[in-house]
Short mmCIF file of C-alpha atoms and ligand atoms in Angstrom, two decimals:
data_model
loop_
_atom_site.label_atom_id
_atom_site.label_comp_id
_atom_site.label_asym_id
_atom_site.label_seq_id
_atom_site.Cartn_x
_atom_site.Cartn_y
_atom_site.Cartn_z
CA UNK A 1 0.02 -0.09 -0.04
CA UNK A 2 1.22 3.36 -0.90
CA UNK A 3 0.30 6.65 0.78
CA UNK A 4 0.73 9.98 -0.72
CA UNK A 5 -0.05 12.40 -3.23
CA UNK A 6 2.12 11.00 -6.30
CA UNK A 7 3.00 7.81 -7.57
CA UNK A 8 6.51 7.10 -6.18
CA UNK A 9 7.94 5.37 -9.45
CA UNK A 10 6.75 7.97 -11.64
CA UNK A 11 7.02 11.35 -10.33
CA UNK A 12 10.18 13.47 -11.40
CA UNK A 13 12.54 14.04 -8.95
CA UNK A 14 16.28 14.32 -9.03
CA UNK A 15 17.23 12.46 -5.87
CA UNK A 16 15.35 10.20 -3.51
CA UNK A 17 16.08 9.54 0.07
CA UNK A 18 14.37 6.01 1.39
CA UNK A 19 13.79 5.51 5.19
CA UNK A 20 13.58 1.77 5.82
CA UNK A 21 11.57 1.50 8.95
CA UNK A 22 10.42 4.52 10.63
CA UNK A 23 11.78 3.84 14.46
CA UNK A 24 13.73 6.43 16.93
CA UNK A 25 16.22 7.53 14.27
CA UNK A 26 14.68 7.66 10.94
CA UNK A 27 11.45 9.44 12.42
CA UNK A 28 13.87 12.26 13.23
CA UNK A 29 14.49 12.74 9.58
CA UNK A 30 10.77 12.59 8.68
CA UNK A 31 10.06 15.29 11.33
CA UNK A 32 12.75 17.23 9.88
CA UNK A 33 11.58 16.82 6.41
CA UNK A 34 8.67 18.74 7.54
CA UNK A 35 10.40 21.88 8.80
CA UNK A 36 13.38 22.01 6.01
CA UNK A 37 13.24 19.61 3.34
CA UNK A 38 16.22 19.36 0.67
CA UNK A 39 15.48 20.74 -2.74
CA UNK A 40 14.69 18.36 -5.69
CA UNK A 41 14.80 15.51 -3.51
CA UNK A 42 11.73 13.23 -2.49
CA UNK A 43 11.39 11.33 0.80
CA UNK A 44 10.13 7.98 0.93
CA UNK A 45 9.33 5.98 4.01
CA UNK A 46 8.75 2.03 4.18
CA UNK A 47 7.29 0.44 6.88
CA UNK A 48 5.74 -2.95 7.87
CA UNK A 49 2.92 -1.12 9.37
CA UNK A 50 1.11 2.05 8.80
CA UNK A 51 1.85 2.66 12.79
CA UNK A 52 5.08 2.90 14.57
CA UNK A 53 5.30 2.21 18.24
CA UNK A 54 7.48 3.87 21.15
CA UNK A 55 9.00 0.89 23.19
CA UNK A 56 9.90 3.45 26.17
CA UNK A 57 5.81 3.58 27.27
CA UNK A 58 4.95 0.01 26.31
CA UNK A 59 5.17 -1.27 29.88
CA UNK A 60 2.88 1.60 30.89
CA UNK A 61 0.34 0.38 28.50
CA UNK A 62 0.31 -3.03 30.15
CA UNK A 63 0.09 -1.65 33.51
CA UNK A 64 -2.91 0.56 32.43
CA UNK A 65 -1.24 3.83 32.80
CA UNK A 66 -1.49 4.69 29.04
CA UNK A 67 -4.28 3.66 26.37
CA UNK A 68 -2.53 1.44 23.50
CA UNK A 69 -3.17 4.50 21.17
CA UNK A 70 -0.52 6.61 23.50
CA UNK A 71 2.48 4.84 22.03
CA UNK A 72 1.39 4.74 18.55
CA UNK A 73 2.63 7.22 15.83
CA UNK A 74 0.33 7.55 12.88
CA UNK A 75 2.83 7.09 9.86
CA UNK A 76 0.33 7.86 7.20
CA UNK A 77 -1.02 11.10 8.94
CA UNK A 78 2.81 12.06 9.74
CA UNK A 79 4.07 11.45 6.13
CA UNK A 80 1.11 13.38 4.70
CA UNK A 81 1.89 16.05 7.15
CA UNK A 82 5.63 16.25 6.42
CA UNK A 83 5.45 15.80 2.58
CA UNK A 84 6.80 12.33 2.40
CA UNK A 85 5.37 9.17 0.93
CA UNK A 86 4.83 6.21 2.93
CA UNK A 87 5.01 2.52 1.31
CA UNK A 88 3.84 -0.20 3.67
CA UNK A 89 4.92 -3.46 2.06
CA UNK A 90 7.28 -6.26 2.69
CA UNK A 91 10.91 -5.61 1.58
CA UNK A 92 12.57 -8.63 0.13
CA UNK A 93 16.14 -7.24 -0.43
CA UNK A 94 18.25 -4.34 -1.24
CA UNK A 95 20.06 -4.53 -5.12
CA UNK A 96 23.31 -2.91 -4.17
CA UNK A 97 24.25 -2.62 -7.73
CA UNK A 98 21.14 -0.73 -9.00
CA UNK A 99 20.81 0.87 -5.38
CA UNK A 100 17.10 -0.10 -5.26
CA UNK A 101 14.73 -1.60 -2.46
CA UNK A 102 12.97 -4.76 -3.50
CA UNK A 103 9.63 -5.75 -2.57
CA UNK A 104 7.28 -8.90 -2.55
CA UNK A 105 4.42 -6.91 -3.95
CA UNK A 106 5.55 -4.10 -6.05
CA UNK A 107 8.52 -2.84 -8.29
CA UNK A 108 11.60 -2.05 -6.94
CA UNK A 109 12.13 1.38 -5.61
CA UNK A 110 15.46 3.19 -6.60
CA UNK A 111 17.38 5.19 -4.01
CA UNK A 112 20.23 7.76 -3.79
CA UNK A 113 20.42 7.45 -0.13
CA UNK A 114 19.08 4.70 2.16
CA UNK A 115 18.47 4.71 5.80
CA UNK A 116 18.11 0.96 7.46
CA UNK A 117 16.31 1.44 10.71
CA UNK A 118 14.21 -1.64 11.36
CA UNK A 119 15.31 -2.08 15.01
CA UNK A 120 16.05 -5.44 16.41
CA UNK A 121 14.49 -8.67 17.55
CA UNK A 122 14.92 -10.76 20.72
CA UNK A 123 17.05 -13.61 20.04
CA UNK A 124 15.57 -17.04 19.88
CA UNK A 125 19.01 -18.84 18.75
CA UNK A 126 19.38 -22.41 20.17
CA UNK A 127 15.71 -22.55 21.50
CA UNK A 128 13.53 -25.26 20.52
CA UNK A 129 9.76 -24.29 20.59
CA UNK A 130 7.04 -26.72 20.48
CA UNK A 131 4.26 -25.59 17.89
CA UNK A 132 1.56 -25.49 20.49
CA UNK A 133 3.35 -23.48 22.97
CA UNK A 134 2.11 -20.23 23.80
CA UNK A 135 4.84 -18.01 23.24
CA UNK A 136 4.56 -14.17 22.56
CA UNK A 137 7.41 -12.38 20.96
CA UNK A 138 7.77 -8.70 21.89
CA UNK A 139 8.05 -7.47 18.36
CA UNK A 140 6.12 -6.50 16.26
CA UNK A 141 5.29 -4.21 19.11
CA UNK A 142 2.20 -2.84 17.05
CA UNK A 143 0.17 -6.23 17.71
CA UNK A 144 1.34 -7.09 21.11
CA UNK A 145 -1.54 -5.80 22.98
CA UNK A 146 -3.93 -7.62 20.60
CA UNK A 147 -1.83 -11.08 20.71
CA UNK A 148 -1.48 -10.78 24.40
CA UNK A 149 -5.19 -10.16 24.97
CA UNK A 150 -6.20 -12.85 22.60
CA UNK A 151 -3.43 -15.56 24.25
CA UNK A 152 -4.36 -14.65 27.91
CA UNK A 153 -8.12 -14.94 27.31
CA UNK A 154 -7.65 -18.44 25.81
CA UNK A 155 -5.54 -19.43 28.76
CA UNK A 156 -7.76 -17.64 31.21
CA UNK A 157 -10.81 -19.64 29.70
CA UNK A 158 -8.97 -23.03 30.26
CA UNK A 159 -8.00 -22.31 33.76
CA UNK A 160 -11.19 -20.77 35.48
CA UNK A 161 -10.27 -19.57 38.86
CA UNK A 162 -6.68 -20.39 38.63
CA UNK A 163 -4.04 -17.85 38.54
CA UNK A 164 -2.24 -17.21 35.07
CA UNK A 165 1.30 -18.54 35.00
CA UNK A 166 3.25 -16.30 32.92
CA UNK A 167 7.10 -16.62 32.27
CA UNK A 168 9.19 -13.70 30.82
CA UNK A 169 12.46 -14.77 29.34
CA UNK A 170 15.06 -12.13 29.35
CA UNK A 171 16.14 -10.07 32.42
CA UNK A 172 17.38 -7.03 30.78
CA UNK A 173 15.38 -3.75 31.10
CA UNK A 174 12.61 -4.50 28.90
CA UNK A 175 12.07 -7.90 30.64
CA UNK A 176 12.05 -6.46 33.82
CA UNK A 177 9.66 -3.63 33.22
CA UNK A 178 7.04 -6.01 31.34
CA UNK A 179 7.45 -8.32 34.51
CA UNK A 180 6.76 -5.49 36.99
CA UNK A 181 3.73 -4.04 34.90
CA UNK A 182 2.27 -7.19 33.66
CA UNK A 183 0.26 -8.36 36.83
CA UNK A 184 -1.71 -5.16 36.71
CA UNK A 185 -2.81 -5.93 33.18
CA UNK A 186 -3.81 -9.41 33.99
CA UNK A 187 -5.68 -8.29 37.35
CA UNK A 188 -7.48 -5.50 35.38
CA UNK A 189 -8.37 -7.23 32.30
CA UNK A 190 -8.92 -10.83 33.39
CA UNK A 191 -9.99 -9.95 37.09
CA UNK A 192 -7.47 -13.02 38.41
CA UNK A 193 -4.00 -13.09 39.48
CA UNK A 194 -0.85 -13.60 37.56
CA UNK A 195 2.03 -15.82 39.03
CA UNK A 196 4.85 -14.02 37.07
CA UNK A 197 8.60 -15.15 36.90
CA UNK A 198 11.38 -13.83 34.99
CA UNK A 199 14.15 -16.17 33.63
CA UNK A 200 17.46 -14.82 32.79
CA UNK A 201 20.60 -16.38 31.53
CA UNK A 202 23.12 -14.15 33.19
CA UNK A 203 24.03 -14.08 36.67
CA UNK A 204 22.39 -10.84 37.59
CA UNK A 205 19.37 -9.15 35.90
CA UNK A 206 19.72 -5.80 34.21
CA UNK A 207 23.30 -6.22 32.92
CA UNK A 208 24.96 -3.02 32.65
CA UNK A 209 23.32 -0.96 35.29
CA UNK A 210 24.61 0.11 39.04
CA UNK A 211 24.38 -2.19 41.91
CA UNK A 212 22.21 0.46 43.58
CA UNK A 213 19.71 0.43 40.76
CA UNK A 214 19.54 -3.40 40.60
CA UNK A 215 19.23 -3.89 44.41
CA UNK A 216 16.20 -1.37 44.02
CA UNK A 217 14.65 -3.25 41.14
CA UNK A 218 15.27 -6.70 43.00
CA UNK A 219 13.62 -5.36 45.96
CA UNK A 220 10.47 -4.35 43.97
CA UNK A 221 10.58 -7.81 42.21
CA UNK A 222 10.41 -9.61 45.51
CA UNK A 223 7.78 -7.32 47.02
CA UNK A 224 5.56 -7.90 43.73
CA UNK A 225 6.12 -11.94 44.26
CA UNK A 226 7.94 -12.05 40.98
CA UNK A 227 10.43 -15.16 40.96
CA UNK A 228 13.51 -14.60 39.57
CA UNK A 229 15.43 -17.26 38.10
CA UNK A 230 19.06 -15.97 37.34
CA UNK A 231 21.78 -18.30 35.59
CA UNK A 232 19.26 -20.50 33.59
CA UNK A 233 19.12 -20.32 29.84
CA UNK A 234 16.03 -21.59 28.42
CA UNK A 235 16.66 -24.32 25.90
CA UNK A 236 13.13 -25.29 24.91
CA UNK A 237 9.65 -24.35 25.29
CA UNK A 238 6.78 -26.78 25.30
CA UNK A 239 3.20 -26.50 26.37
CA UNK A 240 3.15 -25.53 29.99
CA UNK A 241 6.78 -25.92 30.67
CA UNK A 242 9.99 -24.11 30.00
CA UNK A 243 13.32 -26.20 30.15
CA UNK A 244 16.62 -24.69 31.12
CA UNK A 245 19.95 -25.65 30.54
CA UNK A 246 20.65 -26.82 33.96
CA UNK A 247 17.93 -29.36 33.72
CA UNK A 248 15.34 -27.16 35.79
CA UNK A 249 11.86 -26.97 34.52
CA UNK A 250 9.32 -24.00 35.04
CA UNK A 251 5.63 -24.43 34.57
CA UNK A 252 4.03 -21.42 32.48
CA UNK A 253 1.06 -21.20 30.58
CA UNK A 254 2.27 -18.25 28.78
CA UNK A 255 5.61 -17.15 27.83
CA UNK A 256 6.84 -13.54 26.84
CA UNK A 257 10.12 -13.68 24.99
CA UNK A 258 12.35 -10.56 25.94
CA UNK A 259 15.69 -12.28 25.45
CA UNK A 260 18.78 -10.04 24.07
CA UNK A 261 18.45 -8.06 21.00
CA UNK A 262 19.70 -9.47 17.46
CA UNK A 263 19.37 -8.28 14.10
CA UNK A 264 16.20 -9.03 12.04
CA UNK A 265 17.24 -12.10 9.70
CA UNK A 266 16.58 -9.91 6.73
CA UNK A 267 19.77 -7.73 7.48
CA UNK A 268 22.01 -10.77 6.93
CA UNK A 269 20.55 -11.31 3.63
CA UNK A 270 21.39 -7.79 1.97
CA UNK A 271 25.01 -8.52 0.99
CA UNK A 272 25.87 -5.77 3.50
CA UNK A 273 28.53 -6.33 6.30
CA UNK A 274 27.23 -7.64 9.54
CA UNK A 275 28.76 -8.13 12.96
CA UNK A 276 28.15 -11.70 15.05
CA UNK A 277 24.49 -10.44 16.36
CA UNK A 278 23.41 -9.91 12.67
CA UNK A 279 23.48 -6.00 12.72
CA UNK A 280 24.81 -3.88 10.19
CA UNK A 281 28.35 -2.92 10.58
CA UNK A 282 28.69 1.03 10.33
CA UNK A 283 31.44 3.53 10.74
CA UNK A 284 31.06 6.39 13.00
CA UNK A 285 29.14 8.45 10.15
CA UNK A 286 26.49 5.54 10.49
CA UNK A 287 27.28 4.70 6.87
CA UNK A 288 27.42 0.99 6.32
CA UNK A 289 31.12 0.01 5.80
CA UNK A 290 32.08 0.12 2.26
CA UNK A 291 28.53 1.15 1.01
CA UNK A 292 28.37 4.98 0.81
CA UNK A 293 24.82 6.20 0.75
CA UNK A 294 23.55 3.41 2.82
CA UNK A 295 23.21 4.07 6.45
CA UNK A 296 22.37 1.86 9.25
CA UNK A 297 20.86 3.50 12.42
CA UNK A 298 19.19 2.73 15.80
CA UNK A 299 19.36 -0.92 16.90
CA UNK A 300 19.99 -1.98 13.07
CA UNK A 301 23.33 -0.58 13.01
CA UNK A 302 26.52 -1.30 15.05
CA UNK A 303 29.40 1.42 14.94
CA UNK A 304 32.67 -0.46 14.43
CA UNK A 305 34.73 -0.73 17.63
CA UNK A 306 32.11 0.37 19.93
CA UNK A 307 30.08 -1.55 22.65
CA UNK A 308 27.07 0.72 22.92
CA UNK A 309 24.05 -1.36 24.29
CA UNK A 310 20.68 -1.51 22.00
CA UNK A 311 18.93 1.67 23.41
CA UNK A 312 16.22 3.95 22.18
CA UNK A 313 18.40 7.02 23.82
CA UNK A 314 21.40 6.07 21.29
CA UNK A 315 18.73 5.80 18.41
CA UNK A 316 17.36 9.21 19.51
CA UNK A 317 20.73 10.87 19.55
CA UNK A 318 21.81 9.44 16.21
CA UNK A 319 18.84 11.30 14.51
CA UNK A 320 20.57 14.64 13.95
CA UNK A 321 24.02 13.16 12.76
CA UNK A 322 21.66 11.08 10.23
CA UNK A 323 19.82 13.99 8.93
CA UNK A 324 22.97 16.08 8.67
CA UNK A 325 24.99 12.93 7.07
CA UNK A 326 22.09 12.40 4.32
CA UNK A 327 22.53 16.04 3.34
CA UNK A 328 26.27 15.64 3.43
CA UNK A 329 25.91 12.62 1.13
CA UNK A 330 23.66 14.03 -1.51
CA UNK A 331 25.69 17.13 -1.83
CA UNK A 332 29.13 15.87 -1.72
CA UNK A 333 30.05 17.48 1.71
CA UNK A 334 31.83 16.12 4.61
CA UNK A 335 29.92 14.10 7.01
CA UNK A 336 29.53 14.28 10.98
CA UNK A 337 30.91 11.59 13.31
CA UNK A 338 28.20 10.21 15.81
CA UNK A 339 29.90 10.08 19.02
CA UNK A 340 27.79 8.14 21.89
CA UNK A 341 27.93 9.53 25.14
CA UNK A 342 29.32 7.27 27.80
CA UNK A 343 26.36 6.93 29.84
CA UNK A 344 22.55 7.97 29.99
CA UNK A 345 19.68 8.17 32.65
CA UNK A 346 17.96 4.96 32.98
CA UNK A 347 14.30 4.76 34.17
CA UNK A 348 12.42 1.75 34.93
CA UNK A 349 8.55 1.73 35.22
CA UNK A 350 7.31 -0.15 38.47
CA UNK A 351 3.96 -0.05 36.86
CA UNK A 352 2.18 1.51 40.13
CA UNK A 353 3.03 5.37 39.91
CA UNK A 354 6.41 4.76 40.84
CA UNK A 355 9.91 4.23 38.89
CA UNK A 356 13.41 3.75 39.63
CA UNK A 357 16.30 4.98 37.74
CA UNK A 358 19.99 5.87 37.76
CA UNK A 359 22.15 8.81 36.34
CA UNK A 360 25.86 9.18 36.82
CA UNK A 361 26.32 6.24 39.36
CA UNK A 362 23.57 7.35 41.45
CA UNK A 363 20.24 5.53 42.00
CA UNK A 364 16.81 6.51 43.02
CA UNK A 365 13.30 5.72 42.96
CA UNK A 366 9.79 6.81 43.87
CA UNK A 367 6.82 8.45 42.58
CA UNK A 368 8.81 11.57 41.37
CA UNK A 369 10.82 9.35 39.01
CA UNK A 370 7.63 8.08 37.48
CA UNK A 371 6.81 11.69 36.91
CA UNK A 372 10.12 12.51 35.35
CA UNK A 373 9.95 9.51 33.12
CA UNK A 374 6.23 10.19 32.19
CA UNK A 375 7.43 13.62 31.37
CA UNK A 376 10.27 12.68 29.08
CA UNK A 377 8.14 9.96 27.39
CA UNK A 378 5.07 12.06 26.52
CA UNK A 379 7.35 15.11 25.28
CA UNK A 380 9.05 12.57 23.04
CA UNK A 381 5.70 11.23 21.66
CA UNK A 382 4.47 15.06 21.15
CA UNK A 383 7.07 15.46 18.69
CA UNK A 384 5.40 13.10 16.29
CA UNK A 385 1.88 13.87 16.83
CA UNK A 386 -0.17 14.41 13.66
CA UNK A 387 -1.56 18.12 13.73
CA UNK A 388 -5.44 18.25 13.60
CA UNK A 389 -6.75 19.62 9.82
C1 LIG B 401 9.53 -3.28 26.11
C2 LIG B 401 10.76 -2.27 25.72
C3 LIG B 401 11.09 -1.17 26.49
C4 LIG B 401 12.07 -0.51 26.13
N1 LIG B 401 12.22 0.87 27.01
C5 LIG B 401 13.58 1.47 26.61
C6 LIG B 401 13.82 2.71 27.27
O1 LIG B 401 13.02 2.93 28.29
N2 LIG B 401 14.71 3.46 26.93
C7 LIG B 401 15.54 2.99 26.01
O2 LIG B 401 16.51 3.67 25.67
N3 LIG B 401 15.38 1.88 25.16
C8 LIG B 401 14.34 1.24 25.43
N4 LIG B 401 14.37 0.17 24.69
C9 LIG B 401 15.02 -0.21 23.63
C10 LIG B 401 14.49 0.64 22.49
O3 LIG B 401 13.28 0.12 22.04
C11 LIG B 401 15.26 0.32 21.23
O4 LIG B 401 16.44 0.27 21.51
C12 LIG B 401 14.77 1.25 20.13
O5 LIG B 401 13.52 0.85 19.72
C13 LIG B 401 15.61 1.22 18.65
O6 LIG B 401 15.02 2.05 17.91
P1 LIG B 401 15.23 1.68 16.43
O7 LIG B 401 14.74 3.03 15.66
O8 LIG B 401 16.34 1.18 16.05
O9 LIG B 401 13.90 0.43 16.22
P2 LIG B 401 12.51 0.67 16.65
O10 LIG B 401 12.11 1.82 17.37
O11 LIG B 401 12.39 -0.78 16.76
O12 LIG B 401 11.89 0.88 15.07
C14 LIG B 401 11.94 0.18 14.07
C15 LIG B 401 10.61 0.12 13.17
O13 LIG B 401 10.93 -0.54 11.84
C16 LIG B 401 9.67 -1.42 11.55
N5 LIG B 401 10.20 -2.43 11.04
C17 LIG B 401 10.60 -3.60 11.68
N6 LIG B 401 10.97 -4.47 10.34
C18 LIG B 401 10.54 -4.07 9.39
C19 LIG B 401 10.87 -4.40 7.83
N7 LIG B 401 11.17 -5.66 7.63
N8 LIG B 401 10.41 -3.47 7.04
C20 LIG B 401 9.85 -2.42 7.32
N9 LIG B 401 9.72 -1.90 8.58
C21 LIG B 401 10.25 -2.57 9.54
C22 LIG B 401 9.04 -1.46 12.92
O14 LIG B 401 7.64 -1.46 12.89
C23 LIG B 401 9.36 -0.01 13.74
O15 LIG B 401 8.52 0.96 13.53
C24 LIG B 401 13.10 -0.89 24.97
C25 LIG B 401 12.88 -1.86 24.33
C26 LIG B 401 11.64 -2.87 24.87
C27 LIG B 401 11.33 -4.07 23.87
#
């Protein structure tokens, strides 16, 4: 499906920028396009859904703090408002020689500059899933609320008057926040309790955070009755059971998969350089190594010789650099380097009007932390609100 006033392949233009995936970084370019577009150039966005979602507020949706619509960015409206076109189709590859994006259902789309920003997916490497097991992947996030509702409804109908047993696999920030917020979702939606456990392969949940923040979160997990299994790697998932590498078995009706981020499989099929997790390898200008004019941003790109976590904070900060470097590529001027910040403020939603966080080595928690998180998140979303016409 194409949204926009002109047919993308016929319209005259001298140059075309294609944004593949409209996440944190590419969305900045789309927003800037509405303020200051480049002359004789068109902008085309390619997405797998007509809406994008903001992950930072997803746990808040589960906790009932926001409606599902609060985390959605209306790409059809935003593209229209900002003078860009939107193609919602499945991409099957990139023809690097012809510099075009290929689709399952439509003709190839030539580009002069391409920015790949299709995010990441939780790893399932080495895990066997029984076909009937109720496993929910966090991605695509656009459909998570519906999938969660349907799956939990089906399970709740089979277990009347029994608590729902939910296992969350992955003890990073996403898994921990989802675990803390999900109990409220179950109580509110199904008027029943959920027995939630968190399974993490590493020795401690929340790798990369300070001990202070980890202790605060662990206290909250204990207080909420969430059983945490650390040092246990899930190797197979069957109906009602998860099997771990140490022989331990966990009972669960539903499994939410939030394990570490890897590159979506298509990234390894493009003929572009990738690193061991399947993300595109870039230099510090966000250009894919050896492929000028092809950029990889946000989670989809990994800058050579850096060890940044895959986090929205970095993806957002890359936005202005990408905007600048797209212009530089098209005009043949020299590009800016993206220098990742050493640390950033981390805020984790407890789901009950409180949050915990850390900044420059200091950890904190309370209602004011939730207030701060809510303020930052809602301010971010306001930038992408489509104006009423
Ligand atoms: C539950 C959760 C909570 C999180 N909370 C935080 C937080 O509080 N702070 C933080 O810094 N980070 C957080 N993260 C991490 C953060 O979400 C990512 O680092 C961030 O989304 C990366 O941005 P991105 O633009 O690379 O990808 P995304 O934001 O994932 O955007 C990618 C876009 O591309 C689209 N897409 C995907 N595949 C295709 C395809 N094949 N074709 C076309 N389009 C495609 C997707 O629909 C999506 O709209 C969280 C992650 C999760 C899962």
